[in-house]
Coordinates of C-alpha atoms in Angstrom, one line a residue:
Chain A
X1 CA 11.4 71.4 135.7
X2 CA 14.7 72.8 136.5
X3 CA 15.5 72.8 132.8
X4 CA 12.9 75.5 132.2
X5 CA 13.1 77.4 135.5
X6 CA 15.5 80.4 135.5
X7 CA 15.9 80.4 131.8
X8 CA 15.0 82.9 129.1
X9 CA 11.5 82.4 127.5
X10 CA 13.3 81.4 124.3
X11 CA 15.2 78.5 125.9
X12 CA 12.1 77.4 127.8
X13 CA 10.0 77.4 124.6
X14 CA 12.8 75.5 122.7
X15 CA 12.8 72.9 125.5
X16 CA 9.1 72.4 125.4
X17 CA 9.0 72.1 121.5
X18 CA 12.0 69.8 121.6
X19 CA 10.3 67.5 124.1
X20 CA 7.3 67.2 121.7
X21 CA 9.6 66.2 118.9
X22 CA 11.3 63.6 121.1
X23 CA 7.9 62.2 122.2
X24 CA 6.8 61.9 118.6
X25 CA 10.0 60.1 117.6
X26 CA 10.1 57.7 120.5
X27 CA 6.5 57.0 121.3
X28 CA 5.6 54.8 118.3
X29 CA 8.7 52.7 118.9
X30 CA 8.1 52.4 122.6
X31 CA 4.4 51.7 122.1
X32 CA 5.0 48.8 119.6
X33 CA 7.6 47.1 121.7
X34 CA 5.7 47.4 125.0
X35 CA 2.3 46.3 123.6
X36 CA 3.7 43.3 121.8
X37 CA 6.4 42.3 124.3
X38 CA 4.4 39.3 125.5
X39 CA 3.9 38.1 121.9
X40 CA 7.5 38.5 120.9
X41 CA 8.0 34.8 121.2
X42 CA 5.6 34.2 118.3
X43 CA 7.9 36.1 116.0
X44 CA 11.1 34.5 117.3
X45 CA 9.9 30.9 116.8
X46 CA 8.2 31.6 113.4
X47 CA 10.3 29.8 110.7
X48 CA 9.4 32.2 107.9
X49 CA 10.3 35.3 110.1
X50 CA 13.5 33.6 111.2
X51 CA 14.7 32.8 107.7
X52 CA 13.7 36.3 106.4
X53 CA 15.7 37.9 109.2
X54 CA 18.7 35.6 108.3
X55 CA 18.4 36.6 104.6
X56 CA 18.4 40.2 105.6
X57 CA 21.4 39.8 107.8
X58 CA 23.4 37.8 105.3
X59 CA 22.5 40.1 102.3
X60 CA 23.3 43.1 104.4
X61 CA 26.6 41.6 105.3
X62 CA 27.5 41.1 101.6
X63 CA 26.4 44.6 100.8
X64 CA 28.6 46.0 103.6
X65 CA 31.5 43.9 102.4
X66 CA 31.2 45.2 98.9
X67 CA 30.9 48.8 100.2
X68 CA 34.0 48.2 102.3
X69 CA 36.1 46.9 99.4
X70 CA 35.1 49.6 96.9
X71 CA 34.1 52.4 99.3
X72 CA 37.2 52.6 101.5
X73 CA 39.6 53.6 98.7
X74 CA 37.0 56.2 97.5
X75 CA 36.6 57.6 100.9
X76 CA 40.4 57.9 101.3
X77 CA 40.8 59.7 98.0
X78 CA 38.1 62.1 98.9
X79 CA 39.6 62.7 102.3
X80 CA 43.1 63.3 101.1
X81 CA 43.1 64.9 97.6
X82 CA 41.6 67.9 95.9
X83 CA 40.8 67.5 92.3
X84 CA 38.5 68.9 89.6
X85 CA 34.9 67.8 90.0
X86 CA 35.3 66.7 93.6
X87 CA 32.3 68.6 94.8
X88 CA 30.2 66.9 92.1
X89 CA 31.4 63.4 93.2
X90 CA 30.9 64.5 96.8
X91 CA 27.3 65.4 96.1
X92 CA 26.7 62.2 94.0
X93 CA 27.6 60.0 97.0
X94 CA 24.6 61.4 98.9
X95 CA 22.3 60.9 96.0
X96 CA 21.1 57.4 96.9
X97 CA 20.0 58.7 100.3
X98 CA 17.9 61.5 98.7
X99 CA 16.0 59.7 95.9
X100 CA 12.9 57.7 96.8
X101 CA 14.0 54.1 97.5
X102 CA 11.4 52.5 95.2
X103 CA 12.7 54.8 92.4
X104 CA 16.2 53.5 93.2
X105 CA 14.9 50.0 92.9
X106 CA 13.3 50.8 89.5
X107 CA 16.6 52.4 88.3
X108 CA 18.5 49.3 89.3
X109 CA 15.9 47.1 87.6
X110 CA 16.3 49.1 84.4
X111 CA 20.0 48.7 84.5
X112 CA 20.3 45.1 85.7
X113 CA 17.0 43.6 84.6
X114 CA 17.0 40.7 82.1
X115 CA 16.1 43.0 79.2
X116 CA 18.9 45.4 79.8
X117 CA 22.3 45.3 78.1
X118 CA 24.2 44.9 81.4
X119 CA 21.6 42.5 82.8
X120 CA 21.9 40.1 79.8
X121 CA 25.6 40.3 80.0
X122 CA 25.5 39.3 83.6
X123 CA 23.0 36.5 83.0
X124 CA 25.5 35.3 80.4
X125 CA 27.9 34.5 83.3
X126 CA 24.9 33.1 85.4
X127 CA 24.4 36.2 87.4
X128 CA 20.8 37.4 87.6
X129 CA 19.5 40.2 89.8
X130 CA 15.8 39.7 89.6
X131 CA 14.4 37.8 92.5
X132 CA 17.8 36.5 93.6
X133 CA 20.1 37.2 96.6
X134 CA 22.3 39.2 94.2
X135 CA 19.4 41.5 93.5
X136 CA 18.8 42.0 97.3
X137 CA 22.5 42.8 97.8
X138 CA 22.6 45.2 94.8
X139 CA 19.6 47.1 96.1
X140 CA 21.0 47.2 99.6
X141 CA 24.5 48.3 98.4
X142 CA 23.0 51.1 96.3
X143 CA 21.0 52.7 99.1
X144 CA 23.2 52.1 102.1
X145 CA 26.8 52.6 100.9
X146 CA 26.8 56.4 101.4
X147 CA 26.8 55.8 105.2
X148 CA 30.0 53.8 105.2
X149 CA 31.7 56.1 102.6
X150 CA 30.9 59.2 104.6
X151 CA 31.9 57.7 107.9
X152 CA 35.2 56.4 106.5
X153 CA 35.9 59.8 104.8
X154 CA 35.4 61.6 108.1
X155 CA 37.6 59.0 109.8
X156 CA 40.4 59.5 107.2
X157 CA 40.2 63.2 107.5
X158 CA 40.7 63.0 111.2
X159 CA 44.1 61.3 110.7
X160 CA 46.8 64.0 110.3
X161 CA 48.5 63.6 107.0
X162 CA 51.7 64.5 108.8
X163 CA 51.6 61.0 110.3
X164 CA 51.7 59.5 106.8
X165 CA 54.6 61.7 105.9
X166 CA 56.6 60.5 108.8
X167 CA 55.8 56.9 107.9
X168 CA 57.0 57.6 104.4
X169 CA 60.2 59.2 105.7
X170 CA 60.8 56.1 107.8
X171 CA 60.7 53.9 104.7
X172 CA 57.0 53.0 104.2
X173 CA 55.5 53.1 100.7
X174 CA 52.3 55.0 100.4
X175 CA 50.4 51.8 100.9
X176 CA 52.6 50.9 103.8
X177 CA 51.8 54.2 105.4
X178 CA 48.1 53.7 104.8
X179 CA 48.1 50.1 106.1
X180 CA 50.2 50.8 109.2
X181 CA 49.1 54.2 110.3
X182 CA 46.1 55.7 108.6
X183 CA 43.8 52.6 108.5
X184 CA 44.4 51.5 112.1
X185 CA 43.7 55.1 113.2
X186 CA 40.6 55.4 111.1
X187 CA 39.4 51.9 111.9
X188 CA 36.9 52.9 114.5
X189 CA 35.2 55.3 112.1
X190 CA 35.2 52.8 109.3
X191 CA 33.7 50.1 111.5
X192 CA 31.0 52.5 112.6
X193 CA 30.3 53.2 109.0
X194 CA 30.1 49.5 108.2
X195 CA 27.7 48.9 111.0
X196 CA 25.5 51.8 109.8
X197 CA 25.5 50.5 106.3
X198 CA 24.7 47.0 107.5
X199 CA 21.8 48.3 109.7
X200 CA 20.5 50.5 106.9
X201 CA 20.7 47.5 104.5
X202 CA 18.7 45.3 106.9
X203 CA 16.0 47.9 107.1
X204 CA 15.8 48.6 103.4
X205 CA 12.5 47.8 101.8
X206 CA 11.6 50.0 98.8
X207 CA 14.6 49.2 96.6
X208 CA 14.7 45.6 97.5
X209 CA 11.0 44.8 96.8
X210 CA 11.2 46.3 93.3
X211 CA 14.3 44.3 92.3
X212 CA 13.9 41.1 94.4
X213 CA 10.7 40.1 96.2
X214 CA 12.4 36.8 96.7
X215 CA 14.4 35.7 98.7
X216 CA 12.3 37.4 101.2
X217 CA 14.1 39.8 103.5
X218 CA 12.7 40.7 107.0
X219 CA 11.2 44.0 105.7
X220 CA 9.5 42.3 102.7
X221 CA 8.3 39.5 104.9
X222 CA 6.8 42.1 107.4
X223 CA 5.0 43.9 104.5
X224 CA 3.6 40.6 103.2
X225 CA 2.4 39.6 106.7
X226 CA 0.8 43.0 107.2
X227 CA -1.0 43.0 103.8
X228 CA -2.2 39.3 104.1
X229 CA -2.9 39.0 107.9
X230 CA -3.3 42.5 109.2
X231 CA -1.9 44.7 111.9
X232 CA -2.2 42.2 114.7
X233 CA -0.1 39.6 113.0
X234 CA 2.5 42.2 112.0
X235 CA 3.2 43.7 115.4
X236 CA 5.4 41.0 117.0
X237 CA 7.6 40.9 113.9
X238 CA 7.8 44.7 113.9
X239 CA 8.8 44.6 117.6
X240 CA 11.5 42.1 116.9
X241 CA 12.9 44.1 114.0
X242 CA 12.9 47.3 116.2
X243 CA 14.7 45.5 119.1
X244 CA 17.3 44.2 116.7
X245 CA 17.9 47.6 115.2
X246 CA 18.2 49.2 118.6
X247 CA 20.7 46.5 119.6
X248 CA 22.8 47.3 116.5
X249 CA 22.5 51.0 117.2
X250 CA 23.7 50.6 120.8
X251 CA 26.7 48.6 119.4
X252 CA 27.5 51.4 117.0
X253 CA 27.4 54.0 119.8
X254 CA 29.6 51.7 122.0
X255 CA 32.2 51.4 119.3
X256 CA 32.2 55.0 118.3
X257 CA 32.5 56.2 121.9
X258 CA 36.1 57.1 122.8
X259 CA 37.8 54.4 125.0
X260 CA 39.8 55.3 128.0
X261 CA 43.3 55.7 126.9
X262 CA 45.7 53.2 128.3
X263 CA 48.9 54.5 129.9
X264 CA 51.0 51.5 129.4
X265 CA 50.9 48.8 126.8
X266 CA 50.1 45.3 128.0
X267 CA 53.2 44.1 126.4
X268 CA 56.0 43.2 128.7
X269 CA 58.9 45.6 128.8
Chain B
X1 CA 76.6 62.9 103.8
X2 CA 76.2 66.2 102.0
X3 CA 73.1 67.9 100.6
X4 CA 73.3 70.1 97.6
X5 CA 70.3 72.0 96.4
X6 CA 70.4 73.8 93.1
X7 CA 68.0 76.5 91.8
X8 CA 65.1 74.8 93.6
X9 CA 61.6 76.3 93.1
X10 CA 58.3 75.1 94.2
X11 CA 54.8 76.6 94.5
X12 CA 52.4 74.9 96.8
X13 CA 49.2 76.4 98.0
X14 CA 49.9 79.7 99.6
X15 CA 53.6 78.9 99.9
X16 CA 56.5 79.1 97.5
X17 CA 60.2 78.8 97.5
X18 CA 62.2 80.4 94.8
X19 CA 65.6 79.6 93.3
X20 CA 67.1 78.1 96.4
X21 CA 70.8 77.2 96.3
X22 CA 72.1 75.5 99.4
X23 CA 75.1 73.4 100.2
X24 CA 75.2 71.4 103.5
X25 CA 78.4 69.7 104.1
X26 CA 78.9 66.3 105.7
X27 CA 78.3 66.3 109.4
X28 CA 77.2 69.9 109.4
X29 CA 74.5 71.3 111.6
X30 CA 72.6 73.7 109.3
X31 CA 70.0 76.0 110.6
X32 CA 67.3 77.5 108.3
X33 CA 66.1 80.6 110.0
X34 CA 63.1 82.6 108.9
X35 CA 59.7 84.0 110.0
X36 CA 56.4 82.1 109.7
X37 CA 55.4 81.8 106.0
X38 CA 58.9 82.1 104.7
X39 CA 58.7 78.7 103.1
X40 CA 61.0 76.9 105.5
X41 CA 58.8 73.9 105.9
X42 CA 58.0 73.7 102.2
X43 CA 61.8 73.6 101.5
X44 CA 62.3 70.9 104.2
X45 CA 59.4 68.8 102.8
X46 CA 60.7 69.2 99.3
X47 CA 64.1 67.9 100.4
X48 CA 62.3 65.0 102.2
X49 CA 60.5 64.2 98.9
X50 CA 56.9 65.1 99.7
X51 CA 56.8 67.7 97.0
X52 CA 58.0 67.4 93.4
X53 CA 60.0 70.6 92.7
X54 CA 58.8 72.8 89.8
X55 CA 62.5 73.4 88.9
X56 CA 65.8 72.6 90.3
X57 CA 67.6 69.6 91.7
X58 CA 68.3 68.0 95.1
X59 CA 71.5 65.9 95.5
X60 CA 72.2 63.8 98.6
X61 CA 75.7 62.5 98.9
X62 CA 76.5 63.0 95.3
X63 CA 73.3 61.3 94.1
X64 CA 70.5 63.1 92.4
X65 CA 67.4 62.3 94.4
X66 CA 65.0 64.9 92.9
X67 CA 62.7 62.2 91.5
X68 CA 63.0 59.7 94.3
X69 CA 60.0 59.1 96.6
X70 CA 60.5 59.9 100.3
X71 CA 60.9 56.3 101.4
X72 CA 63.9 55.9 99.2
X73 CA 65.8 59.0 100.3
X74 CA 67.1 57.7 103.7
X75 CA 66.2 60.8 105.6
X76 CA 65.1 61.1 109.2
X77 CA 62.3 63.6 109.7
X78 CA 61.1 65.2 112.9
X79 CA 58.1 67.2 111.8
X80 CA 56.4 70.0 113.6
X81 CA 54.2 68.7 116.4
X82 CA 56.3 65.5 116.2
X83 CA 53.6 63.4 114.6
X84 CA 54.0 60.5 117.0
X85 CA 51.8 57.6 115.9
X86 CA 49.1 57.7 118.6
X87 CA 48.2 54.1 118.4
X88 CA 51.7 52.9 119.2
X89 CA 53.8 52.9 122.3
X90 CA 57.1 54.8 122.4
X91 CA 59.0 51.6 121.6
X92 CA 56.6 50.7 118.7
X93 CA 57.0 54.3 117.3
X94 CA 60.8 54.0 117.4
X95 CA 60.7 50.5 116.0
X96 CA 58.5 51.5 113.0
X97 CA 61.2 52.3 110.5
X98 CA 63.1 49.1 111.3
X99 CA 59.9 46.9 111.0
X100 CA 59.2 48.4 107.6
X101 CA 62.8 47.5 106.7
X102 CA 62.2 44.0 108.0
X103 CA 65.1 44.1 110.4
X104 CA 65.1 40.9 112.5
X105 CA 63.7 41.2 116.0
X106 CA 66.8 40.8 118.0
X107 CA 68.6 43.5 115.9
X108 CA 65.6 45.7 116.2
X109 CA 65.5 45.4 120.0
X110 CA 69.1 46.3 120.2
X111 CA 68.9 49.3 117.9
X112 CA 65.7 50.6 119.7
X113 CA 67.3 50.2 123.1
X114 CA 70.4 52.0 122.0
X115 CA 68.6 55.0 120.6
X116 CA 66.2 55.2 123.5
X117 CA 69.2 55.2 125.8
X118 CA 70.7 58.0 123.7
X119 CA 67.7 60.3 124.0
X120 CA 67.0 59.2 127.6
X121 CA 63.6 57.6 127.1
X122 CA 64.3 54.1 128.2
X123 CA 61.9 54.4 131.2
X124 CA 59.1 55.5 128.9
X125 CA 59.4 52.8 126.3
X126 CA 56.0 51.2 127.0
X127 CA 54.0 54.5 127.3
X128 CA 51.5 55.6 124.8
X129 CA 52.2 59.1 123.4
X130 CA 49.1 60.8 124.9
X131 CA 50.7 60.3 128.3
X132 CA 54.0 61.9 127.4
X133 CA 55.2 65.4 128.0
X134 CA 56.0 67.6 125.1
X135 CA 59.7 67.1 125.6
X136 CA 59.3 63.3 125.8
X137 CA 57.2 63.4 122.5
X138 CA 60.0 65.4 120.9
X139 CA 62.5 62.9 122.0
X140 CA 60.4 60.0 120.7
X141 CA 60.2 61.7 117.3
X142 CA 64.0 62.2 117.4
X143 CA 64.7 58.6 118.4
X144 CA 62.3 57.3 115.7
X145 CA 64.1 59.3 113.1
X146 CA 67.6 58.4 114.3
X147 CA 67.0 54.6 114.6
X148 CA 67.0 54.1 110.8
X149 CA 70.5 55.7 110.7
X150 CA 69.4 58.3 108.1
X151 CA 71.9 60.1 105.9
X152 CA 70.3 63.4 106.7
X153 CA 68.3 64.5 109.7
X154 CA 65.6 67.1 109.0
X155 CA 64.2 68.9 112.0
X156 CA 61.1 71.2 111.6
X157 CA 60.8 73.6 114.5
X158 CA 61.7 70.8 116.9
X159 CA 61.7 73.0 120.0
X160 CA 59.0 75.6 119.3
X161 CA 56.1 73.8 121.0
X162 CA 58.0 73.4 124.2
X163 CA 58.2 75.5 127.3
X164 CA 61.3 77.6 127.8
X165 CA 63.1 75.3 130.3
X166 CA 62.5 72.2 128.2
X167 CA 63.6 74.1 125.1
X168 CA 66.9 74.9 126.8
X169 CA 67.5 71.4 127.9
X170 CA 66.6 69.8 124.6
X171 CA 68.7 72.3 122.7
X172 CA 71.7 71.2 124.6
X173 CA 70.7 67.5 124.1
X174 CA 70.3 68.1 120.3
X175 CA 73.8 69.6 120.3
X176 CA 75.3 66.7 122.3
X177 CA 73.6 64.1 120.1
X178 CA 74.8 65.9 117.0
X179 CA 78.3 65.9 118.3
X180 CA 78.1 62.2 119.2
X181 CA 76.6 61.0 115.9
X182 CA 77.9 63.6 113.6
X183 CA 74.8 63.3 111.4
X184 CA 74.2 65.9 108.8
X185 CA 71.3 68.0 110.1
X186 CA 69.0 70.6 108.7
X187 CA 67.1 72.4 111.4
X188 CA 64.3 74.8 110.6
X189 CA 63.3 77.4 113.1
X190 CA 62.0 81.0 113.6
X191 CA 64.0 81.3 116.8
X192 CA 67.4 82.9 116.3
X193 CA 68.6 81.7 119.7
X194 CA 68.4 78.1 118.4
X195 CA 70.5 79.2 115.4
X196 CA 73.0 80.8 117.8
X197 CA 73.3 77.8 120.0
X198 CA 73.4 75.0 117.4
X199 CA 74.3 76.1 113.9
X200 CA 77.6 75.4 112.2
X201 CA 76.1 77.3 109.3
X202 CA 72.9 79.3 109.0
X203 CA 70.7 80.6 106.2
X204 CA 68.0 83.2 106.6
X205 CA 64.9 82.8 104.5
X206 CA 62.3 85.4 103.6
X207 CA 59.3 85.1 101.2
X208 CA 60.6 81.8 99.8
X209 CA 64.1 83.0 99.1
X210 CA 67.4 82.8 100.9
X211 CA 68.5 86.3 101.9
X212 CA 71.8 85.5 103.5
X213 CA 73.8 82.4 104.4
X214 CA 77.1 81.6 106.0
X215 CA 78.8 81.1 109.3
X216 CA 76.6 82.2 112.2
X217 CA 79.1 84.8 113.4
X218 CA 79.1 86.3 110.0
X219 CA 75.4 86.4 109.6
X220 CA 74.7 87.5 113.2
X221 CA 77.5 90.0 113.4
X222 CA 77.3 91.4 109.8
X223 CA 73.7 91.1 108.7
X224 CA 73.3 92.0 105.1
X225 CA 70.2 94.2 105.5
X226 CA 67.7 95.4 108.0
X227 CA 65.4 92.4 107.6
X228 CA 68.2 90.0 108.6
X229 CA 69.4 92.4 111.3
X230 CA 66.0 92.6 112.9
X231 CA 65.4 88.9 112.5
X232 CA 68.7 87.8 114.1
X233 CA 68.0 89.9 117.2
X234 CA 69.3 93.3 116.5
X235 CA 66.7 95.2 118.6
X236 CA 68.5 98.5 118.3
X237 CA 68.1 99.4 114.7
X238 CA 68.4 103.1 113.8
X239 CA 68.5 105.2 110.7
X240 CA 71.6 107.2 110.7
X241 CA 73.8 109.6 108.8
X242 CA 77.6 109.3 108.7
X243 CA 78.9 112.7 109.5
X244 CA 82.7 112.1 109.3
X245 CA 85.1 109.3 108.9
X246 CA 88.6 109.4 110.2
X247 CA 91.0 106.5 110.2
X248 CA 88.3 104.0 109.7
X249 CA 86.3 105.4 112.6
X250 CA 83.0 107.0 111.6
X251 CA 80.9 109.5 113.6
X252 CA 77.2 108.8 113.0
X253 CA 74.2 110.9 113.8
X254 CA 71.2 108.9 114.9
X255 CA 68.9 111.9 115.2
X256 CA 70.4 113.9 118.1
X257 CA 72.6 111.2 119.4
X258 CA 76.1 110.6 117.9
X259 CA 77.9 107.3 118.1
X260 CA 81.2 106.0 116.7
X261 CA 81.5 102.9 114.6
X262 CA 84.1 101.1 112.5
X263 CA 83.1 101.5 108.9
X264 CA 84.2 103.0 105.7
X265 CA 80.7 103.8 104.5
X266 CA 79.4 107.2 103.8
X267 CA 76.1 109.1 103.8
X268 CA 72.8 107.6 105.0
X269 CA 72.9 104.1 106.6
X270 CA 71.2 101.7 109.0
X271 CA 72.9 101.2 112.3
X272 CA 72.5 98.2 114.6
X273 CA 73.6 97.5 118.1
X274 CA 72.9 94.2 119.7
X275 CA 71.3 94.5 123.1
X276 CA 73.8 92.1 124.6
X277 CA 76.7 94.3 123.4
X278 CA 75.5 97.2 125.6
X279 CA 76.8 97.6 129.2
X280 CA 74.7 99.5 131.7
X281 CA 76.1 101.3 134.7
X282 CA 75.0 103.7 137.3
X283 CA 78.0 106.0 137.0
X284 CA 80.5 107.1 134.4
X285 CA 83.3 104.6 134.3
X286 CA 86.7 104.4 132.7
X287 CA 86.9 102.0 129.8
X288 CA 88.2 101.6 126.2
X289 CA 84.6 101.8 124.9
X290 CA 84.2 104.7 122.4
X291 CA 80.5 105.1 123.0
X292 CA 79.2 106.2 126.4
X293 CA 75.8 107.7 126.5
X294 CA 73.7 109.0 129.4
X295 CA 70.0 108.3 129.4
X296 CA 66.9 107.6 131.4
X297 CA 65.2 104.2 131.9
X298 CA 61.8 104.3 130.3
X299 CA 60.9 100.6 130.4
X300 CA 61.7 97.2 132.0
X301 CA 60.5 94.1 130.2
X302 CA 60.7 90.9 132.1
X303 CA 62.0 88.0 129.9
X304 CA 62.4 85.5 132.7
X305 CA 66.1 85.2 133.7
X306 CA 67.0 88.4 131.9
X307 CA 65.3 91.8 131.6
X308 CA 65.2 94.1 128.6
X309 CA 66.0 97.6 129.8
X310 CA 64.8 100.4 127.5
X311 CA 66.9 103.5 127.9
X312 CA 66.0 106.8 126.2
X313 CA 68.9 108.9 125.2
X314 CA 67.5 112.2 124.0
X315 CA 65.1 111.0 121.3
X316 CA 66.6 107.7 120.7
X317 CA 65.6 104.5 122.6
X318 CA 68.1 101.8 123.2
X319 CA 67.4 98.3 124.5
X320 CA 70.0 96.6 126.7
X321 CA 69.9 93.2 128.3
X322 CA 70.7 92.6 132.0
X323 CA 70.3 89.7 134.3
X324 CA 67.7 89.9 137.0
X325 CA 70.4 89.8 139.6
X326 CA 72.2 92.8 138.1
X327 CA 68.9 94.6 137.9
X328 CA 68.4 94.2 141.6
X329 CA 72.1 95.1 142.4
X330 CA 71.9 98.2 140.3
X331 CA 68.6 99.2 141.7
X332 CA 67.3 100.1 138.2
X333 CA 63.8 101.4 137.9
X334 CA 61.8 103.4 135.5
X335 CA 62.8 107.1 135.5
X336 CA 66.4 106.4 136.8
X337 CA 69.4 107.9 135.1
X338 CA 71.8 105.3 133.7
X339 CA 74.9 105.2 131.5
X340 CA 75.1 103.0 128.3
X341 CA 78.5 101.9 127.0
X342 CA 79.4 99.9 123.9
X343 CA 82.4 99.5 121.7
X344 CA 82.7 101.2 118.3
X345 CA 83.1 97.7 116.8
X346 CA 79.7 96.7 118.3
X347 CA 78.0 99.3 116.1
X348 CA 77.1 97.6 112.9
X349 CA 76.6 99.8 109.9
X350 CA 74.4 98.2 107.2

């Protein structure tokens, strides 16, 4: 234990406590995956599980797309401008992360349910949110968009506004400067945010089940299997979901890691 | 292309400019000189169109551009730290303004090649900025600004981030490029050497206002007040009292040391002598200089190629400049006796 040797008691104690924390975080995940690894095939070939995972992936993709379209401009404004009430808006963005997710689902149901004003207006144009894919997407967007907005905001902040000024001086409009300079430079952070929002959407359960039990997402399907068939039936699906999540997480880390900077462009001189 | 600024005021964060009146003539190299926080960058960025002035107007080439956005002003900007687009190669950086203007590819290539040739960056065209030296980044920024053939070139501390040798080289290149293209240029700096070397006209800024403006020799030789004097490199600034004036020649007491100066002023005054106007010698020598003082070396400050020699004459310390070579030749060292000599016309009475 070279980490503990030759260090102050405080550092040694911190290390030991930290290791306990890590074990608690990783052991359940590791345990589930390792004990059900030989039964993973059951989950992979199961049609219900497969379609539930596809539903999750697709709905999460739509939620991410919506967040990207509406969240990117918001993130840019928050990163670049100071205005009255900005701290309030800043705090509001984190709200969906803080409130219990089934409470979020109930709030959405009150707003978008068939008996509500907005809900009946939407159903007038054939858009219903209860037990539909739209409901799943709405629930996912509500709880997961903060990840993308925050990530994009940080990415925009890291782009020096001086670069935009130069672009403007060279003839670019404010949108031109954004499109040619700021967005490409912030792209990695935005993409990371999108992946986080997507992954968080896939794992969302509380808000989704309140608003839309059907079409069943992976998390809802897992819950149903667990309630009806017990722990033994649920573990292979659990393992599959965990492996998928870890895969996504690895991808996020890979993208957000700084690449080696090229010296020359590939373009011919 | 001329620039005319009338009663321009702008407050922005901790910075402010107040009632700026400036006239930059066609083809002129104008240097705005001032300490950090004087509002130089704010003025430059307001000219560029990034800030809407609180009051006042900006005219470029006889056209009021006060309410035009930056992209419509046809200015070339080289900002502090250059702001090279990090995701583009040198060539792509330089090409940016032309692409935005939808200039056809062949024309673009030609223009980029020309300007890269001009600044001497042809061999770096496919490099990414992170692999360039400070000087090369500066040149990229300059090429990028020049390629759009701007009416006005704005340079914000273009040399400050560079090492001394690169500074010197690029200063000369800036001068050469200006002479070749004749582009109206406004150059902001806190370094009075740059102003000396480059300026056709100079303006000194302090606390958001212009303190003095004019030809460099005017401003540098006849600073209006002690702030300007100190800022433009008058290291020898003393409080003095004019004892007598005879035939335009005044005898001034600097507190135990008397010097002669050309002035018609009377009473208390500030007296400035530029370090480079003082000649040092080991022995008394015959010359037409009215002021010859004997003192003792109390300090040698190494400035690279030159050395600041501090000489105490009674209770008054003078600073003189000397090359390293002369320092060795004269065998100057702390504690050694030495003679200072300077002309009466080199003593500036403020």
